[in-house]
Amino acid sequence: MARITGRTVLIVGASSGIGADVARLLAHDGNRLVVTARRAPELAALAKEIRASGGDCLDVAADALEPQAAADVVAAAVAEYGGVDIALLNAGQGPDMSMDQVTVADVSRIMALNYDVVVNYLVPLIAQMGGQRDGGLIAHTNSLAGLMGIPRQGPYSAAKAAARTLIDAARIELAPNGIRFTSIHPGFVATERISEDGLPKPFQISQEQAARHVVRALEREPAQAYFPWPTAALVRTLRALPTPLSAFVLRRLAAR
Ligand SMILES: NC(=O)c1ccc[n+]([C@@H]2O[C@H](COP(=O)([O-])OP(=O)(O)OC[C@H]3O[C@@H](n4cnc5c(N)ncnc54)[C@H](OP(=O)(O)O)[C@@H]3O)[C@@H](O)[C@H]2O)c1
């Protein structure tokens, strides 16, 4: 495991939650950070905090739903620091959403918020890293909910599963170009935004713990990283069970 030092790290979705804490953890050791999200004041405050503690940080407010805006962020990182060594695609959102209440527009919105935001960065990053001498690492904050259809999180599960599949294909295709891919699958994390969504959250961990897991994954670069282990073991078990049995357990969990 190599500690991350002297790298240019782009974090998409860094204005709050896991992404902001990953930025704080990587803010030293000669790393150069590029942080982006839509909320400019939160980003600016984070960048100021990092600079005040001696770190190097560029903040660029941009909406990852817009392909050109995402390409412009990658270009801004390259203009400022000469390249991107590591990108963490962390933007995403999974609200409580029952399938008998959603609209078609809701499902499309969740797909865009969790899949399009990945694609919009993936394409310019692949172009950029493919031309870099040492390639680069593209990591995505997926979810354990992306490994199976979780009740009340169906559209989110589906969008995260799509992102994982796309990244799995890219990993195989682009290994010869020196571009590595890591999909990171957290369980429930106690971030501000999900604190009152009403969903049951077994084995929930803190935002800081999640950020440390993410940094470890960026250091080790596994194809897939899963945490915390109790939730990962639960999901693995549910996937191995006969469908009626796993459906029974999931229905009970979702009703809690
Ligand atoms: N919390 C959990 O339990 C949990 C569990 C598994 C996986 N995850 C995943 O972890 C990632 C981080 O989530 P979090 O829990 O830390 O929540 P969060 O605090 O809401 O973080 C989401 C980040 O994404 C940014 N973002 C959202 N839409 C964006 C857009 N269109 N363009 C640019 N940035 C955008 C948000 O900033 P702006 O609003 O300022 O744009 C924010 O910085 C997400 O992908 C989520 O699916 C979370």
PDB file of C-alpha atoms and ligand atoms in Angstrom:
ATOM      1  CA  MET A   1       0.000   0.000   0.000  1.00  0.00           C
ATOM      2  CA  ALA A   2       1.546   3.303  -1.084  1.00  0.00           C
ATOM      3  CA  ARG A   3       0.622   6.463   0.771  1.00  0.00           C
ATOM      4  CA  ILE A   4      -0.719   9.112  -1.615  1.00  0.00           C
ATOM      5  CA  THR A   5       1.906  11.850  -1.890  1.00  0.00           C
ATOM      6  CA  GLY A   6       2.697  14.510  -4.465  1.00  0.00           C
ATOM      7  CA  ARG A   7      -0.382  13.692  -6.558  1.00  0.00           C
ATOM      8  CA  THR A   8      -3.010  15.807  -8.247  1.00  0.00           C
ATOM      9  CA  VAL A   9      -6.344  14.563  -6.935  1.00  0.00           C
ATOM     10  CA  LEU A  10      -9.694  15.635  -8.399  1.00  0.00           C
ATOM     11  CA  ILE A  11     -12.690  15.079  -6.115  1.00  0.00           C
ATOM     12  CA  VAL A  12     -16.121  15.481  -7.707  1.00  0.00           C
ATOM     13  CA  GLY A  13     -18.745  15.966  -5.000  1.00  0.00           C
ATOM     14  CA  ALA A  14     -16.473  17.525  -2.384  1.00  0.00           C
ATOM     15  CA  SER A  15     -18.706  20.249  -0.914  1.00  0.00           C
ATOM     16  CA  SER A  16     -20.005  18.011   1.909  1.00  0.00           C
ATOM     17  CA  GLY A  17     -20.119  14.496   3.282  1.00  0.00           C
ATOM     18  CA  ILE A  18     -17.602  11.788   2.390  1.00  0.00           C
ATOM     19  CA  GLY A  19     -15.978  13.786  -0.441  1.00  0.00           C
ATOM     20  CA  ALA A  20     -15.181  16.778   1.786  1.00  0.00           C
ATOM     21  CA  ASP A  21     -13.581  14.520   4.404  1.00  0.00           C
ATOM     22  CA  VAL A  22     -11.530  12.668   1.772  1.00  0.00           C
ATOM     23  CA  ALA A  23     -10.244  16.077   0.615  1.00  0.00           C
ATOM     24  CA  ARG A  24      -9.244  16.933   4.198  1.00  0.00           C
ATOM     25  CA  LEU A  25      -7.420  13.605   4.586  1.00  0.00           C
ATOM     26  CA  LEU A  26      -5.474  14.061   1.337  1.00  0.00           C
ATOM     27  CA  ALA A  27      -4.758  17.762   1.821  1.00  0.00           C
ATOM     28  CA  HIS A  28      -1.143  17.236   2.889  1.00  0.00           C
ATOM     29  CA  ASP A  29       1.897  15.214   1.806  1.00  0.00           C
ATOM     30  CA  GLY A  30       2.452  17.455  -1.215  1.00  0.00           C
ATOM     31  CA  ASN A  31      -0.856  16.569  -2.847  1.00  0.00           C
ATOM     32  CA  ARG A  32      -2.600  19.109  -5.058  1.00  0.00           C
ATOM     33  CA  LEU A  33      -6.376  18.998  -4.706  1.00  0.00           C
ATOM     34  CA  VAL A  34      -9.048  20.040  -7.171  1.00  0.00           C
ATOM     35  CA  VAL A  35     -12.453  20.059  -5.483  1.00  0.00           C
ATOM     36  CA  THR A  36     -15.733  20.482  -7.301  1.00  0.00           C
ATOM     37  CA  ALA A  37     -19.497  20.361  -6.677  1.00  0.00           C
ATOM     38  CA  ARG A  38     -22.387  22.775  -7.321  1.00  0.00           C
ATOM     39  CA  ARG A  39     -22.393  24.739  -4.031  1.00  0.00           C
ATOM     40  CA  ALA A  40     -19.667  27.341  -4.481  1.00  0.00           C
ATOM     41  CA  PRO A  41     -19.656  28.742  -0.892  1.00  0.00           C
ATOM     42  CA  GLU A  42     -19.162  25.287   0.696  1.00  0.00           C
ATOM     43  CA  LEU A  43     -16.381  24.490  -1.783  1.00  0.00           C
ATOM     44  CA  ALA A  44     -14.678  27.827  -1.219  1.00  0.00           C
ATOM     45  CA  ALA A  45     -14.808  27.295   2.561  1.00  0.00           C
ATOM     46  CA  LEU A  46     -13.234  23.845   2.181  1.00  0.00           C
ATOM     47  CA  ALA A  47     -10.493  25.155  -0.126  1.00  0.00           C
ATOM     48  CA  LYS A  48      -9.783  28.003   2.306  1.00  0.00           C
ATOM     49  CA  GLU A  49      -9.537  25.543   5.217  1.00  0.00           C
ATOM     50  CA  ILE A  50      -7.105  23.357   3.234  1.00  0.00           C
ATOM     51  CA  ARG A  51      -4.946  26.304   2.154  1.00  0.00           C
ATOM     52  CA  ALA A  52      -4.921  27.673   5.706  1.00  0.00           C
ATOM     53  CA  SER A  53      -3.461  24.363   6.890  1.00  0.00           C
ATOM     54  CA  GLY A  54      -0.698  24.542   4.254  1.00  0.00           C
ATOM     55  CA  GLY A  55      -2.348  22.460   1.503  1.00  0.00           C
ATOM     56  CA  ASP A  56      -2.696  23.239  -2.190  1.00  0.00           C
ATOM     57  CA  CYS A  57      -6.300  23.374  -3.421  1.00  0.00           C
ATOM     58  CA  LEU A  58      -8.234  24.648  -6.434  1.00  0.00           C
ATOM     59  CA  ASP A  59     -12.021  24.902  -6.075  1.00  0.00           C
ATOM     60  CA  VAL A  60     -14.226  24.953  -9.165  1.00  0.00           C
ATOM     61  CA  ALA A  61     -18.017  25.086  -8.810  1.00  0.00           C
ATOM     62  CA  ALA A  62     -19.684  23.037 -11.553  1.00  0.00           C
ATOM     63  CA  ASP A  63     -22.750  20.891 -12.165  1.00  0.00           C
ATOM     64  CA  ALA A  64     -21.688  17.326 -13.024  1.00  0.00           C
ATOM     65  CA  LEU A  65     -24.987  16.873 -14.864  1.00  0.00           C
ATOM     66  CA  GLU A  66     -23.617  19.093 -17.649  1.00  0.00           C
ATOM     67  CA  PRO A  67     -21.041  17.317 -19.843  1.00  0.00           C
ATOM     68  CA  GLN A  68     -19.304  20.537 -20.899  1.00  0.00           C
ATOM     69  CA  ALA A  69     -19.039  21.742 -17.299  1.00  0.00           C
ATOM     70  CA  ALA A  70     -17.394  18.443 -16.312  1.00  0.00           C
ATOM     71  CA  ALA A  71     -14.957  18.623 -19.228  1.00  0.00           C
ATOM     72  CA  ASP A  72     -14.139  22.219 -18.227  1.00  0.00           C
ATOM     73  CA  VAL A  73     -13.312  21.116 -14.665  1.00  0.00           C
ATOM     74  CA  VAL A  74     -10.886  18.482 -15.973  1.00  0.00           C
ATOM     75  CA  ALA A  75      -9.353  21.126 -18.271  1.00  0.00           C
ATOM     76  CA  ALA A  76      -9.045  23.560 -15.334  1.00  0.00           C
ATOM     77  CA  ALA A  77      -7.234  20.903 -13.269  1.00  0.00           C
ATOM     78  CA  VAL A  78      -4.840  20.228 -16.134  1.00  0.00           C
ATOM     79  CA  ALA A  79      -4.255  23.954 -16.705  1.00  0.00           C
ATOM     80  CA  GLU A  80      -3.476  24.510 -13.012  1.00  0.00           C
ATOM     81  CA  TYR A  81      -1.475  21.386 -12.183  1.00  0.00           C
ATOM     82  CA  GLY A  82      -0.496  19.787 -15.512  1.00  0.00           C
ATOM     83  CA  GLY A  83      -2.601  16.626 -15.193  1.00  0.00           C
ATOM     84  CA  VAL A  84      -4.865  14.509 -12.984  1.00  0.00           C
ATOM     85  CA  ASP A  85      -3.312  11.517 -11.192  1.00  0.00           C
ATOM     86  CA  ILE A  86      -6.354  10.426  -9.206  1.00  0.00           C
ATOM     87  CA  ALA A  87     -10.025  11.253  -9.719  1.00  0.00           C
ATOM     88  CA  LEU A  88     -12.678  10.360  -7.158  1.00  0.00           C
ATOM     89  CA  LEU A  89     -16.127  10.529  -8.762  1.00  0.00           C
ATOM     90  CA  ASN A  90     -18.163  10.901  -5.622  1.00  0.00           C
ATOM     91  CA  ALA A  91     -21.251  12.920  -6.639  1.00  0.00           C
ATOM     92  CA  GLY A  92     -24.467  11.053  -6.053  1.00  0.00           C
ATOM     93  CA  GLN A  93     -27.651  10.879  -4.032  1.00  0.00           C
ATOM     94  CA  GLY A  94     -30.016   8.095  -2.941  1.00  0.00           C
ATOM     95  CA  PRO A  95     -33.285   9.336  -1.482  1.00  0.00           C
ATOM     96  CA  ASP A  96     -35.939   7.085   0.057  1.00  0.00           C
ATOM     97  CA  MET A  97     -38.176   6.192  -2.902  1.00  0.00           C
ATOM     98  CA  SER A  98     -40.861   3.490  -3.009  1.00  0.00           C
ATOM     99  CA  MET A  99     -41.677   1.974  -6.380  1.00  0.00           C
ATOM    100  CA  ASP A 100     -45.437   2.506  -5.934  1.00  0.00           C
ATOM    101  CA  GLN A 101     -44.899   6.229  -5.454  1.00  0.00           C
ATOM    102  CA  VAL A 102     -42.199   7.198  -7.944  1.00  0.00           C
ATOM    103  CA  THR A 103     -42.851   8.937 -11.232  1.00  0.00           C
ATOM    104  CA  VAL A 104     -40.975   8.151 -14.428  1.00  0.00           C
ATOM    105  CA  ALA A 105     -39.298  11.544 -14.030  1.00  0.00           C
ATOM    106  CA  ASP A 106     -38.104  10.601 -10.506  1.00  0.00           C
ATOM    107  CA  VAL A 107     -36.397   7.473 -11.814  1.00  0.00           C
ATOM    108  CA  SER A 108     -34.750   9.418 -14.666  1.00  0.00           C
ATOM    109  CA  ARG A 109     -33.565  12.072 -12.224  1.00  0.00           C
ATOM    110  CA  ILE A 110     -31.968   9.510  -9.913  1.00  0.00           C
ATOM    111  CA  MET A 111     -30.315   7.839 -12.898  1.00  0.00           C
ATOM    112  CA  ALA A 112     -28.867  11.195 -13.969  1.00  0.00           C
ATOM    113  CA  LEU A 113     -27.743  12.068 -10.425  1.00  0.00           C
ATOM    114  CA  ASN A 114     -25.871   8.788 -10.003  1.00  0.00           C
ATOM    115  CA  TYR A 115     -24.954   7.609 -13.508  1.00  0.00           C
ATOM    116  CA  ASP A 116     -24.775  10.600 -15.886  1.00  0.00           C
ATOM    117  CA  VAL A 117     -22.580  12.462 -13.393  1.00  0.00           C
ATOM    118  CA  VAL A 118     -20.089   9.583 -13.632  1.00  0.00           C
ATOM    119  CA  VAL A 119     -20.174   9.366 -17.432  1.00  0.00           C
ATOM    120  CA  ASN A 120     -19.699  13.125 -17.811  1.00  0.00           C
ATOM    121  CA  TYR A 121     -16.362  12.930 -15.968  1.00  0.00           C
ATOM    122  CA  LEU A 122     -15.318   9.483 -17.133  1.00  0.00           C
ATOM    123  CA  VAL A 123     -15.031  10.462 -20.790  1.00  0.00           C
ATOM    124  CA  PRO A 124     -12.787  13.546 -20.443  1.00  0.00           C
ATOM    125  CA  LEU A 125     -10.729  11.859 -17.709  1.00  0.00           C
ATOM    126  CA  ILE A 126     -10.042   8.825 -19.906  1.00  0.00           C
ATOM    127  CA  ALA A 127      -8.949  11.157 -22.712  1.00  0.00           C
ATOM    128  CA  GLN A 128      -6.663  13.067 -20.337  1.00  0.00           C
ATOM    129  CA  MET A 129      -5.186  10.095 -18.453  1.00  0.00           C
ATOM    130  CA  GLY A 130      -4.658   8.103 -21.648  1.00  0.00           C
ATOM    131  CA  GLY A 131      -2.131  10.745 -22.693  1.00  0.00           C
ATOM    132  CA  GLN A 132      -0.323  10.867 -19.327  1.00  0.00           C
ATOM    133  CA  ARG A 133       2.929   8.966 -18.888  1.00  0.00           C
ATOM    134  CA  ASP A 134       1.710   7.193 -15.724  1.00  0.00           C
ATOM    135  CA  GLY A 135      -1.952   6.926 -16.744  1.00  0.00           C
ATOM    136  CA  GLY A 136      -4.128   7.523 -13.693  1.00  0.00           C
ATOM    137  CA  LEU A 137      -6.659   6.166 -11.224  1.00  0.00           C
ATOM    138  CA  ILE A 138     -10.388   6.772 -11.612  1.00  0.00           C
ATOM    139  CA  ALA A 139     -12.344   5.801  -8.502  1.00  0.00           C
ATOM    140  CA  HIS A 140     -16.096   5.928  -8.094  1.00  0.00           C
ATOM    141  CA  THR A 141     -18.070   6.100  -4.861  1.00  0.00           C
ATOM    142  CA  ASN A 142     -20.645   3.436  -5.617  1.00  0.00           C
ATOM    143  CA  SER A 143     -22.691   1.773  -2.841  1.00  0.00           C
ATOM    144  CA  LEU A 144     -23.418  -1.649  -1.389  1.00  0.00           C
ATOM    145  CA  ALA A 145     -26.955  -0.768  -2.552  1.00  0.00           C
ATOM    146  CA  GLY A 146     -25.605  -1.045  -6.102  1.00  0.00           C
ATOM    147  CA  LEU A 147     -25.003  -4.769  -5.676  1.00  0.00           C
ATOM    148  CA  MET A 148     -28.670  -5.731  -5.438  1.00  0.00           C
ATOM    149  CA  GLY A 149     -32.144  -4.178  -5.662  1.00  0.00           C
ATOM    150  CA  ILE A 150     -32.673  -2.624  -2.242  1.00  0.00           C
ATOM    151  CA  PRO A 151     -36.306  -1.874  -1.352  1.00  0.00           C
ATOM    152  CA  ARG A 152     -37.096   1.890  -1.135  1.00  0.00           C
ATOM    153  CA  GLN A 153     -33.827   2.499  -3.024  1.00  0.00           C
ATOM    154  CA  GLY A 154     -34.659   0.818  -6.339  1.00  0.00           C
ATOM    155  CA  PRO A 155     -33.802   3.670  -8.745  1.00  0.00           C
ATOM    156  CA  TYR A 156     -30.592   4.402  -6.809  1.00  0.00           C
ATOM    157  CA  SER A 157     -29.585   0.710  -6.747  1.00  0.00           C
ATOM    158  CA  ALA A 158     -30.170   0.517 -10.496  1.00  0.00           C
ATOM    159  CA  ALA A 159     -28.151   3.662 -11.273  1.00  0.00           C
ATOM    160  CA  LYS A 160     -25.205   2.561  -9.117  1.00  0.00           C
ATOM    161  CA  ALA A 161     -25.289  -0.929 -10.692  1.00  0.00           C
ATOM    162  CA  ALA A 162     -25.137   0.677 -14.148  1.00  0.00           C
ATOM    163  CA  ALA A 163     -22.127   2.777 -13.134  1.00  0.00           C
ATOM    164  CA  ARG A 164     -20.333  -0.264 -11.739  1.00  0.00           C
ATOM    165  CA  THR A 165     -20.912  -2.218 -14.951  1.00  0.00           C
ATOM    166  CA  LEU A 166     -19.624   0.616 -17.131  1.00  0.00           C
ATOM    167  CA  ILE A 167     -16.517   0.981 -14.970  1.00  0.00           C
ATOM    168  CA  ASP A 168     -15.933  -2.795 -14.990  1.00  0.00           C
ATOM    169  CA  ALA A 169     -15.818  -2.704 -18.796  1.00  0.00           C
ATOM    170  CA  ALA A 170     -13.563   0.373 -18.841  1.00  0.00           C
ATOM    171  CA  ARG A 171     -11.143  -1.318 -16.401  1.00  0.00           C
ATOM    172  CA  ILE A 172     -10.649  -4.269 -18.737  1.00  0.00           C
ATOM    173  CA  GLU A 173     -10.372  -2.167 -21.894  1.00  0.00           C
ATOM    174  CA  LEU A 174      -8.071   0.502 -20.559  1.00  0.00           C
ATOM    175  CA  ALA A 175      -5.587  -1.441 -18.425  1.00  0.00           C
ATOM    176  CA  PRO A 176      -3.102  -1.421 -21.351  1.00  0.00           C
ATOM    177  CA  ASN A 177      -3.354   2.410 -21.384  1.00  0.00           C
ATOM    178  CA  GLY A 178      -2.322   2.625 -17.723  1.00  0.00           C
ATOM    179  CA  ILE A 179      -5.752   3.766 -16.505  1.00  0.00           C
ATOM    180  CA  ARG A 180      -6.887   1.965 -13.342  1.00  0.00           C
ATOM    181  CA  PHE A 181     -10.436   1.879 -11.974  1.00  0.00           C
ATOM    182  CA  THR A 182     -11.713   1.301  -8.453  1.00  0.00           C
ATOM    183  CA  SER A 183     -15.383   1.037  -7.499  1.00  0.00           C
ATOM    184  CA  ILE A 184     -15.902   1.808  -3.815  1.00  0.00           C
ATOM    185  CA  HIS A 185     -19.022   0.430  -2.145  1.00  0.00           C
ATOM    186  CA  PRO A 186     -19.884   1.952   1.248  1.00  0.00           C
ATOM    187  CA  GLY A 187     -22.730   0.750   3.429  1.00  0.00           C
ATOM    188  CA  PHE A 188     -24.724   3.315   5.414  1.00  0.00           C
ATOM    189  CA  VAL A 189     -22.745   6.446   6.300  1.00  0.00           C
ATOM    190  CA  ALA A 190     -24.008   9.077   8.769  1.00  0.00           C
ATOM    191  CA  THR A 191     -23.754  12.122   6.511  1.00  0.00           C
ATOM    192  CA  GLU A 192     -25.864  15.209   7.121  1.00  0.00           C
ATOM    193  CA  ARG A 193     -27.988  14.781   4.012  1.00  0.00           C
ATOM    194  CA  ILE A 194     -29.287  11.292   4.809  1.00  0.00           C
ATOM    195  CA  SER A 195     -29.659  11.804   8.566  1.00  0.00           C
ATOM    196  CA  GLU A 196     -33.424  12.300   8.416  1.00  0.00           C
ATOM    197  CA  ASP A 197     -34.522  10.321   5.374  1.00  0.00           C
ATOM    198  CA  GLY A 198     -36.345   7.696   7.457  1.00  0.00           C
ATOM    199  CA  LEU A 199     -34.529   4.690   5.995  1.00  0.00           C
ATOM    200  CA  PRO A 200     -33.292   1.995   8.391  1.00  0.00           C
ATOM    201  CA  LYS A 201     -29.483   2.041   8.494  1.00  0.00           C
ATOM    202  CA  PRO A 202     -27.978  -1.135   9.957  1.00  0.00           C
ATOM    203  CA  PHE A 203     -24.245  -0.994  10.791  1.00  0.00           C
ATOM    204  CA  GLN A 204     -24.043   2.725   9.948  1.00  0.00           C
ATOM    205  CA  ILE A 205     -20.542   4.242  10.190  1.00  0.00           C
ATOM    206  CA  SER A 206     -19.433   7.854  10.580  1.00  0.00           C
ATOM    207  CA  GLN A 207     -18.483  10.133   7.702  1.00  0.00           C
ATOM    208  CA  GLU A 208     -14.881  10.232   8.941  1.00  0.00           C
ATOM    209  CA  GLN A 209     -14.658   6.424   9.052  1.00  0.00           C
ATOM    210  CA  ALA A 210     -16.058   6.231   5.526  1.00  0.00           C
ATOM    211  CA  ALA A 211     -13.529   8.797   4.274  1.00  0.00           C
ATOM    212  CA  ARG A 212     -10.680   6.748   5.761  1.00  0.00           C
ATOM    213  CA  HIS A 213     -11.984   3.638   3.993  1.00  0.00           C
ATOM    214  CA  VAL A 214     -12.124   5.600   0.724  1.00  0.00           C
ATOM    215  CA  VAL A 215      -8.547   6.853   1.114  1.00  0.00           C
ATOM    216  CA  ARG A 216      -7.386   3.287   1.809  1.00  0.00           C
ATOM    217  CA  ALA A 217      -9.075   2.178  -1.410  1.00  0.00           C
ATOM    218  CA  LEU A 218      -7.355   4.996  -3.336  1.00  0.00           C
ATOM    219  CA  GLU A 219      -4.033   3.817  -1.920  1.00  0.00           C
ATOM    220  CA  ARG A 220      -4.569   0.115  -2.619  1.00  0.00           C
ATOM    221  CA  GLU A 221      -6.499   0.437  -5.887  1.00  0.00           C
ATOM    222  CA  PRO A 222      -8.555  -2.793  -5.684  1.00  0.00           C
ATOM    223  CA  ALA A 223     -11.077  -3.290  -8.499  1.00  0.00           C
ATOM    224  CA  GLN A 224     -13.843  -3.267  -5.862  1.00  0.00           C
ATOM    225  CA  ALA A 225     -13.767  -2.075  -2.240  1.00  0.00           C
ATOM    226  CA  TYR A 226     -16.572  -2.878   0.224  1.00  0.00           C
ATOM    227  CA  PHE A 227     -17.151  -1.489   3.740  1.00  0.00           C
ATOM    228  CA  PRO A 228     -18.000  -1.749   6.564  1.00  0.00           C
ATOM    229  CA  TRP A 229     -17.498  -5.484   6.741  1.00  0.00           C
ATOM    230  CA  PRO A 230     -20.761  -6.371   8.588  1.00  0.00           C
ATOM    231  CA  THR A 231     -22.911  -4.707   5.896  1.00  0.00           C
ATOM    232  CA  ALA A 232     -20.719  -6.124   3.132  1.00  0.00           C
ATOM    233  CA  ALA A 233     -21.086  -9.611   4.664  1.00  0.00           C
ATOM    234  CA  LEU A 234     -24.860  -9.128   4.949  1.00  0.00           C
ATOM    235  CA  VAL A 235     -25.124  -8.144   1.274  1.00  0.00           C
ATOM    236  CA  ARG A 236     -22.868 -11.024   0.213  1.00  0.00           C
ATOM    237  CA  THR A 237     -25.053 -13.458   2.190  1.00  0.00           C
ATOM    238  CA  LEU A 238     -28.284 -12.017   0.777  1.00  0.00           C
ATOM    239  CA  ARG A 239     -26.914 -12.391  -2.760  1.00  0.00           C
ATOM    240  CA  ALA A 240     -26.087 -16.053  -2.101  1.00  0.00           C
ATOM    241  CA  LEU A 241     -29.533 -16.901  -0.682  1.00  0.00           C
ATOM    242  CA  PRO A 242     -32.420 -18.178  -2.821  1.00  0.00           C
ATOM    243  CA  THR A 243     -34.376 -15.137  -4.113  1.00  0.00           C
ATOM    244  CA  PRO A 244     -37.558 -15.733  -2.021  1.00  0.00           C
ATOM    245  CA  LEU A 245     -35.457 -15.907   1.145  1.00  0.00           C
ATOM    246  CA  SER A 246     -33.392 -12.783   0.412  1.00  0.00           C
ATOM    247  CA  ALA A 247     -36.612 -10.940  -0.572  1.00  0.00           C
ATOM    248  CA  PHE A 248     -38.145 -11.931   2.776  1.00  0.00           C
ATOM    249  CA  VAL A 249     -35.132 -10.613   4.726  1.00  0.00           C
ATOM    250  CA  LEU A 250     -34.922  -7.388   2.689  1.00  0.00           C
ATOM    251  CA  ARG A 251     -38.656  -6.744   3.133  1.00  0.00           C
ATOM    252  CA  ARG A 252     -38.298  -7.158   6.896  1.00  0.00           C
ATOM    253  CA  LEU A 253     -35.237  -4.853   6.983  1.00  0.00           C
ATOM    254  CA  ALA A 254     -36.946  -2.157   4.877  1.00  0.00           C
ATOM    255  CA  ALA A 255     -40.015  -2.206   7.112  1.00  0.00           C
ATOM    256  CA  ARG A 256     -38.044  -1.540  10.323  1.00  0.00           C
TER     257      ARG A 256
HETATM  258  N1  LIG B   1     -24.225   8.396   2.951  1.00  0.00           N
HETATM  259  C1  LIG B   1     -24.385   7.104   2.678  1.00  0.00           C
HETATM  260  O1  LIG B   1     -24.970   6.342   3.468  1.00  0.00           O
HETATM  261  C2  LIG B   1     -23.816   6.516   1.399  1.00  0.00           C
HETATM  262  C3  LIG B   1     -23.758   5.130   1.282  1.00  0.00           C
HETATM  263  C4  LIG B   1     -23.245   4.564   0.130  1.00  0.00           C
HETATM  264  C5  LIG B   1     -22.803   5.381  -0.891  1.00  0.00           C
HETATM  265  N2  LIG B   1     -22.872   6.741  -0.769  1.00  0.00           N
HETATM  266  C6  LIG B   1     -22.410   7.561  -1.885  1.00  0.00           C
HETATM  267  O2  LIG B   1     -21.405   8.410  -1.414  1.00  0.00           O
HETATM  268  C7  LIG B   1     -21.318   9.560  -2.252  1.00  0.00           C
HETATM  269  C8  LIG B   1     -21.214  10.802  -1.385  1.00  0.00           C
HETATM  270  O3  LIG B   1     -22.431  10.957  -0.681  1.00  0.00           O
HETATM  271  P1  LIG B   1     -22.538  11.556   0.788  1.00  0.00           P
HETATM  272  O4  LIG B   1     -23.291  10.563   1.581  1.00  0.00           O
HETATM  273  O5  LIG B   1     -21.234  12.039   1.270  1.00  0.00           O
HETATM  274  O6  LIG B   1     -23.580  12.756   0.558  1.00  0.00           O
HETATM  275  P2  LIG B   1     -23.453  14.313   0.257  1.00  0.00           P
HETATM  276  O7  LIG B   1     -22.933  15.027   1.432  1.00  0.00           O
HETATM  277  O8  LIG B   1     -24.793  14.688  -0.252  1.00  0.00           O
HETATM  278  O9  LIG B   1     -22.376  14.389  -0.901  1.00  0.00           O
HETATM  279  C9  LIG B   1     -22.705  14.381  -2.239  1.00  0.00           C
HETATM  280  C10 LIG B   1     -21.758  15.303  -2.953  1.00  0.00           C
HETATM  281  O10 LIG B   1     -22.059  15.247  -4.355  1.00  0.00           O
HETATM  282  C11 LIG B   1     -22.237  16.562  -4.823  1.00  0.00           C
HETATM  283  N3  LIG B   1     -23.138  16.555  -5.957  1.00  0.00           N
HETATM  284  C12 LIG B   1     -24.395  16.063  -6.010  1.00  0.00           C
HETATM  285  N4  LIG B   1     -24.924  16.286  -7.224  1.00  0.00           N
HETATM  286  C13 LIG B   1     -23.969  16.947  -7.944  1.00  0.00           C
HETATM  287  C14 LIG B   1     -23.917  17.482  -9.248  1.00  0.00           C
HETATM  288  N5  LIG B   1     -24.960  17.401 -10.073  1.00  0.00           N
HETATM  289  N6  LIG B   1     -22.784  18.086  -9.646  1.00  0.00           N
HETATM  290  C15 LIG B   1     -21.717  18.184  -8.823  1.00  0.00           C
HETATM  291  N7  LIG B   1     -21.708  17.714  -7.578  1.00  0.00           N
HETATM  292  C16 LIG B   1     -22.835  17.101  -7.140  1.00  0.00           C
HETATM  293  C17 LIG B   1     -22.783  17.336  -3.636  1.00  0.00           C
HETATM  294  O11 LIG B   1     -22.516  18.707  -3.730  1.00  0.00           O
HETATM  295  P3  LIG B   1     -23.490  19.856  -4.289  1.00  0.00           P
HETATM  296  O12 LIG B   1     -24.847  19.586  -3.755  1.00  0.00           O
HETATM  297  O13 LIG B   1     -22.836  21.092  -3.761  1.00  0.00           O
HETATM  298  O14 LIG B   1     -23.411  19.767  -5.779  1.00  0.00           O
HETATM  299  C18 LIG B   1     -21.929  16.743  -2.516  1.00  0.00           C
HETATM  300  O15 LIG B   1     -20.677  17.386  -2.484  1.00  0.00           O
HETATM  301  C19 LIG B   1     -22.545   9.522  -3.148  1.00  0.00           C
HETATM  302  O16 LIG B   1     -22.192   9.040  -4.425  1.00  0.00           O
HETATM  303  C20 LIG B   1     -23.446   8.502  -2.465  1.00  0.00           C
HETATM  304  O17 LIG B   1     -24.296   7.837  -3.383  1.00  0.00           O
HETATM  305  C21 LIG B   1     -23.376   7.328   0.355  1.00  0.00           C
END
